Short mmCIF file of C-alpha atoms in Angstrom, two decimals:
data_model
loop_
_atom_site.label_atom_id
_atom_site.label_comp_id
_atom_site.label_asym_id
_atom_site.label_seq_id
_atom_site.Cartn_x
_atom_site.Cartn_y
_atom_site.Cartn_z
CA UNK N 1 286.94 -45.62 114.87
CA UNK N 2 288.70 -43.35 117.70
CA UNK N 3 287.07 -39.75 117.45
CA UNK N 4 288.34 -36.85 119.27
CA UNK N 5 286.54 -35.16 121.71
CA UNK N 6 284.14 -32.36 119.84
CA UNK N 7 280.70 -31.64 118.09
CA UNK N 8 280.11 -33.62 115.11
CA UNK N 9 276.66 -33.01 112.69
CA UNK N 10 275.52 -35.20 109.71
CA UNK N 11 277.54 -38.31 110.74
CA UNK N 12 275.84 -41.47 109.86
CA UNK N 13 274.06 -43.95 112.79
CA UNK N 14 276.15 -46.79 111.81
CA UNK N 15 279.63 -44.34 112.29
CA UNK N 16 277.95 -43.27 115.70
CA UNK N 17 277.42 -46.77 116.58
CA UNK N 18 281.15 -48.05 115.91
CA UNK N 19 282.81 -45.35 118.06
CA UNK N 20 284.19 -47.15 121.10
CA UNK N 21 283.06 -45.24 123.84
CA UNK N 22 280.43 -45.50 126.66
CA UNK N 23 277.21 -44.44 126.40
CA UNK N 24 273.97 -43.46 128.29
CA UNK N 25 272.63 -46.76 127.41
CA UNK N 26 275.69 -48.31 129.13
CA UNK N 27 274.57 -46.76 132.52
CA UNK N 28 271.08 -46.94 132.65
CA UNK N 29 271.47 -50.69 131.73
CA UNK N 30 274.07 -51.56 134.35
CA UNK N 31 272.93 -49.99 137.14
CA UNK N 32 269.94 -52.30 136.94
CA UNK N 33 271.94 -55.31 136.03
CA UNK N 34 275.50 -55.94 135.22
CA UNK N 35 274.80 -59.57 134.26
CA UNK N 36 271.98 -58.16 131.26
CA UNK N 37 274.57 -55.44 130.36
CA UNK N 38 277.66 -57.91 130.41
CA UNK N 39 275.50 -60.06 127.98
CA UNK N 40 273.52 -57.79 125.57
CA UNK N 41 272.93 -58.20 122.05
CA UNK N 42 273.55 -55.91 119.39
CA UNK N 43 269.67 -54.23 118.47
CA UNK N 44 267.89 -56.16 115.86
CA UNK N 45 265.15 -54.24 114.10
CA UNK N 46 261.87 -54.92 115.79
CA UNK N 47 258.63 -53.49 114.10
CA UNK N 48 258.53 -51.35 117.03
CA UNK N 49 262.19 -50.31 116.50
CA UNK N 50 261.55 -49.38 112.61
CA UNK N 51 258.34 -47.38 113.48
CA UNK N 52 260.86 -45.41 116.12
CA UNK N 53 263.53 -44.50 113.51
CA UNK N 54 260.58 -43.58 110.93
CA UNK N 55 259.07 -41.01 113.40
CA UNK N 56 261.92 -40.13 114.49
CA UNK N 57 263.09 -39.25 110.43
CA UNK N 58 260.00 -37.44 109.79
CA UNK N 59 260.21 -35.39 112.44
CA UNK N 60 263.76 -34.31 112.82
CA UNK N 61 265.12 -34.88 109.08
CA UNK N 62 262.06 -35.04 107.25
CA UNK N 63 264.54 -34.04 104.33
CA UNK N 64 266.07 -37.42 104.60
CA UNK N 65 263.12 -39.18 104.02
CA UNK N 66 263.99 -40.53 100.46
CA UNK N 67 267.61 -41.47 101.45
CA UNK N 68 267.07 -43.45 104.03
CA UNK N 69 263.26 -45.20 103.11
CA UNK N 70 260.84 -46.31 100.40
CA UNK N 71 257.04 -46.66 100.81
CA UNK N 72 256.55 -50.56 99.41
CA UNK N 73 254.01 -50.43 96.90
CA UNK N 74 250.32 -52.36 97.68
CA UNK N 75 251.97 -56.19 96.98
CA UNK N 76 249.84 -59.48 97.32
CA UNK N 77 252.76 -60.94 98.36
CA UNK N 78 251.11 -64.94 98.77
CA UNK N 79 250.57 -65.16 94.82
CA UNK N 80 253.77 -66.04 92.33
CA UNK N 81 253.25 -62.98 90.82
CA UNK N 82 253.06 -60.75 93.72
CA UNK N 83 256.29 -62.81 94.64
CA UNK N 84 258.10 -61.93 91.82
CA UNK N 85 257.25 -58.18 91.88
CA UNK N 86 258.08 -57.46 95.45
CA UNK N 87 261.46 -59.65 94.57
CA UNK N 88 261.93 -57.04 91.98
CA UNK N 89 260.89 -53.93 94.34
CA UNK N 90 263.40 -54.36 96.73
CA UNK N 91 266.14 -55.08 94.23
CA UNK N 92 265.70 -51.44 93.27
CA UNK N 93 265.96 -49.81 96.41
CA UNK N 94 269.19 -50.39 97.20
CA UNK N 95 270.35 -50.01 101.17
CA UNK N 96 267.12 -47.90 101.84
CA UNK N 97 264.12 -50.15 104.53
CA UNK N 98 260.88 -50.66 103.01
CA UNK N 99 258.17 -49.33 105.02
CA UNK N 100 254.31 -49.75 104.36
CA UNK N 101 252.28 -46.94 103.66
CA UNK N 102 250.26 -47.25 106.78
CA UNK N 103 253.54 -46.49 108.58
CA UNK N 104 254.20 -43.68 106.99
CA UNK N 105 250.96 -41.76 107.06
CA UNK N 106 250.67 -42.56 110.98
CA UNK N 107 254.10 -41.13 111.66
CA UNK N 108 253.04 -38.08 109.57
CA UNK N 109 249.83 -37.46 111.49
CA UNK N 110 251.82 -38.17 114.68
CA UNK N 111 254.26 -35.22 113.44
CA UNK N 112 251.16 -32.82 112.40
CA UNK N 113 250.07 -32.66 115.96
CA UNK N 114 252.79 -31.66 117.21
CA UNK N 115 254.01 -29.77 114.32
CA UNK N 116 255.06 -26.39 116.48
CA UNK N 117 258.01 -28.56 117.87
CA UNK N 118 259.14 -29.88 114.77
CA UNK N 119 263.08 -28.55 115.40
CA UNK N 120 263.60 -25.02 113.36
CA UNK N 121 266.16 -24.51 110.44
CA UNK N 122 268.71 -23.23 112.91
CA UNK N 123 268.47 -26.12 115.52
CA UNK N 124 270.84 -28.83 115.11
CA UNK N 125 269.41 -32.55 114.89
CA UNK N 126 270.91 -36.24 115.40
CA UNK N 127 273.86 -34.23 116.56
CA UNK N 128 276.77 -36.47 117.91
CA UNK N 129 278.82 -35.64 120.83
CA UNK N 130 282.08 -37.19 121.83
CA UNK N 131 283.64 -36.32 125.15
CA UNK N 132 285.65 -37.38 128.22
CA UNK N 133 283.17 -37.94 131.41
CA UNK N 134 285.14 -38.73 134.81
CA UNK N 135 288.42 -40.01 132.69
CA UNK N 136 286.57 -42.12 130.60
CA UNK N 137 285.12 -41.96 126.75
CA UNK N 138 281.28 -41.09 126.22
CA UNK N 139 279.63 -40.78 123.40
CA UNK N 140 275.52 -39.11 122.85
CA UNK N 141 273.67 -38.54 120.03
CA UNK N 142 270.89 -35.45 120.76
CA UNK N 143 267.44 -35.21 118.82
CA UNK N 144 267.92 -31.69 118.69
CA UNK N 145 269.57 -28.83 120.08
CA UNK N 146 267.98 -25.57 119.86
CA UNK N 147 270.96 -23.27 120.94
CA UNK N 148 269.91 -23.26 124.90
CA UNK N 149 268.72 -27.00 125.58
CA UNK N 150 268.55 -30.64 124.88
CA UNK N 151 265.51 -31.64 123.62
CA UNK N 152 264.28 -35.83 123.31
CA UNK N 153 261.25 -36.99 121.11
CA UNK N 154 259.69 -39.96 123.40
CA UNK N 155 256.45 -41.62 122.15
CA UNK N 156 255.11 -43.77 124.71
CA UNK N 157 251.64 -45.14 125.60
CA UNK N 158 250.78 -42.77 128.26
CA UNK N 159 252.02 -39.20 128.09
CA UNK N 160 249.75 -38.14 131.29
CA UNK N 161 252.34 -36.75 134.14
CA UNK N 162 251.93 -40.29 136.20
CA UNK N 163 252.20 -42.45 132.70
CA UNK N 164 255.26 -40.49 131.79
CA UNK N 165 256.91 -40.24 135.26
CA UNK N 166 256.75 -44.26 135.64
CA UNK N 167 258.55 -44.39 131.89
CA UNK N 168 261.10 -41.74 133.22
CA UNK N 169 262.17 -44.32 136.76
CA UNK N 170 261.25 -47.60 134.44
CA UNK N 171 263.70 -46.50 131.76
CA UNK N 172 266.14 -44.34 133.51
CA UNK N 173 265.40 -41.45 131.19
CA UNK N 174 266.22 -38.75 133.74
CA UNK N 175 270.24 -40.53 133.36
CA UNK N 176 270.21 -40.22 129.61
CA UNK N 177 269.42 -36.29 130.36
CA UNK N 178 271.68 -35.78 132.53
CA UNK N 179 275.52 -37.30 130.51
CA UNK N 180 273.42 -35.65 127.76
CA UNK N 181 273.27 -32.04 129.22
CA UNK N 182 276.72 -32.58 131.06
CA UNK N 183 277.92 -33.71 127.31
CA UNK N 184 276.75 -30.54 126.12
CA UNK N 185 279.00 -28.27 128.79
CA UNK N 186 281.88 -30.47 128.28
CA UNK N 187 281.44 -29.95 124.68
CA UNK N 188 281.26 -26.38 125.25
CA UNK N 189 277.77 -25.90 124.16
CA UNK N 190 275.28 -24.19 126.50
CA UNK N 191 272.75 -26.60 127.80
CA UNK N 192 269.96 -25.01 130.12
CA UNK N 193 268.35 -28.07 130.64
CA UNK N 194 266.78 -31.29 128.88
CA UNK N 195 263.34 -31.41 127.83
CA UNK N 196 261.21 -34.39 126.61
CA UNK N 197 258.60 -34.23 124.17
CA UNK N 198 256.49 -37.13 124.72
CA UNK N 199 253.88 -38.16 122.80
CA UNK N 200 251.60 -41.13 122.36
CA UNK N 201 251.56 -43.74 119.71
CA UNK N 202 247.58 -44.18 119.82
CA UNK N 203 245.05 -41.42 117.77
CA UNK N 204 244.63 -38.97 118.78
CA UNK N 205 247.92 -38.97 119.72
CA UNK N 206 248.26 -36.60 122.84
CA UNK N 207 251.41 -34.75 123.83
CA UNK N 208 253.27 -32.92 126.95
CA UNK N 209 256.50 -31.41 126.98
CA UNK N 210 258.36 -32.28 130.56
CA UNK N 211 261.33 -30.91 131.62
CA UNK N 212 263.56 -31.56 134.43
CA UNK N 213 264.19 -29.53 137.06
CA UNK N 214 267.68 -28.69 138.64
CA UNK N 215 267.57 -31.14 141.44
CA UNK N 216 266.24 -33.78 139.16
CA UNK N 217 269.35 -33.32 137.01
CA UNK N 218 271.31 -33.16 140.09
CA UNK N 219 269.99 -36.74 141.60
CA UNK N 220 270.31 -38.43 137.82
CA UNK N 221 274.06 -36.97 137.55
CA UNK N 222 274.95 -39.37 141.05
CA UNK N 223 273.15 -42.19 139.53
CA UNK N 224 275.27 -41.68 136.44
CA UNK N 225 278.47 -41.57 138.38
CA UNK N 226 277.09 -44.73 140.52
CA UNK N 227 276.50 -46.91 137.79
CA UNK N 228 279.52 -45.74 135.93
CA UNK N 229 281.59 -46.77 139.22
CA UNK N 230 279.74 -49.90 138.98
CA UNK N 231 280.46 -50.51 135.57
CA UNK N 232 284.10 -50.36 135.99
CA UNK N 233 284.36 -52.51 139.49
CA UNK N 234 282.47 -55.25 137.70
CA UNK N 235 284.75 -55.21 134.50
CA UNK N 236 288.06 -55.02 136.95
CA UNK N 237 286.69 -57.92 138.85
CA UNK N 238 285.39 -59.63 135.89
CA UNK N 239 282.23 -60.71 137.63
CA UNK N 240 278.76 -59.46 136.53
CA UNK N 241 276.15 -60.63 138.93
CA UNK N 242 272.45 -60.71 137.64
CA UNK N 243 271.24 -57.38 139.64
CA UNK N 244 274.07 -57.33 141.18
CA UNK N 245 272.68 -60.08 144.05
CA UNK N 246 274.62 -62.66 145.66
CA UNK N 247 272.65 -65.24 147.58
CA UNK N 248 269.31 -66.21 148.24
CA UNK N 249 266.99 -63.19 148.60
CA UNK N 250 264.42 -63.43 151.71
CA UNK N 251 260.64 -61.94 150.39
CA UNK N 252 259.53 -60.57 153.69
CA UNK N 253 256.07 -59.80 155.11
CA UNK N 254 256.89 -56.18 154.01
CA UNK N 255 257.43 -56.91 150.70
CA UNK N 256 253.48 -58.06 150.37
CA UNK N 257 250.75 -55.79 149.40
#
């Protein structure tokens, strides 16, 4: 569905998903490698995946809890009667996921500890922006929004500054920032910067807020507009070489350690 350009709240994943525009995913993914972007799948729900949406429910939209998941009762599911009740279960939950209890109560002691962030009744969450970025459409969705920045929920396995800063260059998190707080200003929301919450999946489940500073922004908004240039020379040519390599590529003795 075509969207104008503007600030949209409590729109649906799925109605995110199917507006045709680029987003931050798009460049942090080609600018490693046309040839994975050119042939990527649509997401299928990992464990890992499910456990992301849960935490991130419980911490942004706790109130959406009900709507969107049920805790699965305590099934022996390998006897013909455990069969037949879980059968019956999940007939009666309708298009809500069924999550295990153990799930839940991890994401909800992940949430206590860093329950001074949780966002505040007047900061926006899953908000959707749609906007024009060097002539062509873009599309984020922010965590939250607290009137002045951009704020990310990350859990990762190492929150420490060097864990965190090798998640930042392996994942190309300072990109998503940047179209994010660029989104914002095009949108015509103020956006003083983008900060990331990062916390750890493991107990005790340890947490630093990072934030990036100008220059940082600066550097990721070039990579944006590089892979974004890349992006479109590869479509126009049609050709989408794996890391964008031609050739035989020499290992030399420099490359040894």
């Amino acid at each position: 569905t075509t969207m104008k350009p503007g600030v949209y709240e409590n729109i649906a994943y799925e109605e995110y998903d199917a507006i045709p525009a680029y987003r931050s995913h798009d460049l942090t993914t080609v600018i490693k490698c046309p040839y994975s972007w050119k042939h990527r799948k649509a997401l299928t729900e990992t464990p890992a995946l499910l456990e992301g949406r849960v935490q991130h429910t419980v911490f942004l939209e706790k109130h959406n809890f009900d709507k969107e998941f049920v805790i699965q009762p305590n099934i022996d599911r390998r006897t013909k009667v455990g069969k037949e009740d879980y059968a019956n279960f999940m007939e009666t939950i309708g298009d809500r996921t069924a999550i295990s209890r153990d799930m839940y109560d991890v994401c909800m002691e992940r949430r206590a500890v860093v329950q001074d962030y949780v966002p505040a009744e007047d900061h926006k969450t899953e908000l959707t922006l749609v906007f024009e970025w060097h002539g062509h459409p873009f599309k984020c969705r922010l965590d939250w929004y607290d009137g002045e920045r951009v704020w990310d929920l990350k859990t990762c396995r190492d929150a420490s500054p060097r864990g965190f800063r090798n998640a930042i260059n392996s994942f190309n998190y300072h990109m998503q920032a940047a179209l994010y707080v660029d989104g914002c200003i095009l949108s015509g929301l103020k956006a003083h910067g983008f900060n990331f919450l990062a916390q750890e999946k493991a107990h005790p489940y340890p947490f630093v807020v990072y934030t990036l500073s100008e220059e940082a922004l600066e550097y990721a908004r070039a990579r944006n507009e590089q892979a974004l240039d890349l992006l479109l020379k590869c479509k126009d040519k049609d050709d989408f070489k794996p890391y964008n390599l031609d050739g035989v590529q020499v290992v030399d003795i420099t490359d040894l350690y």
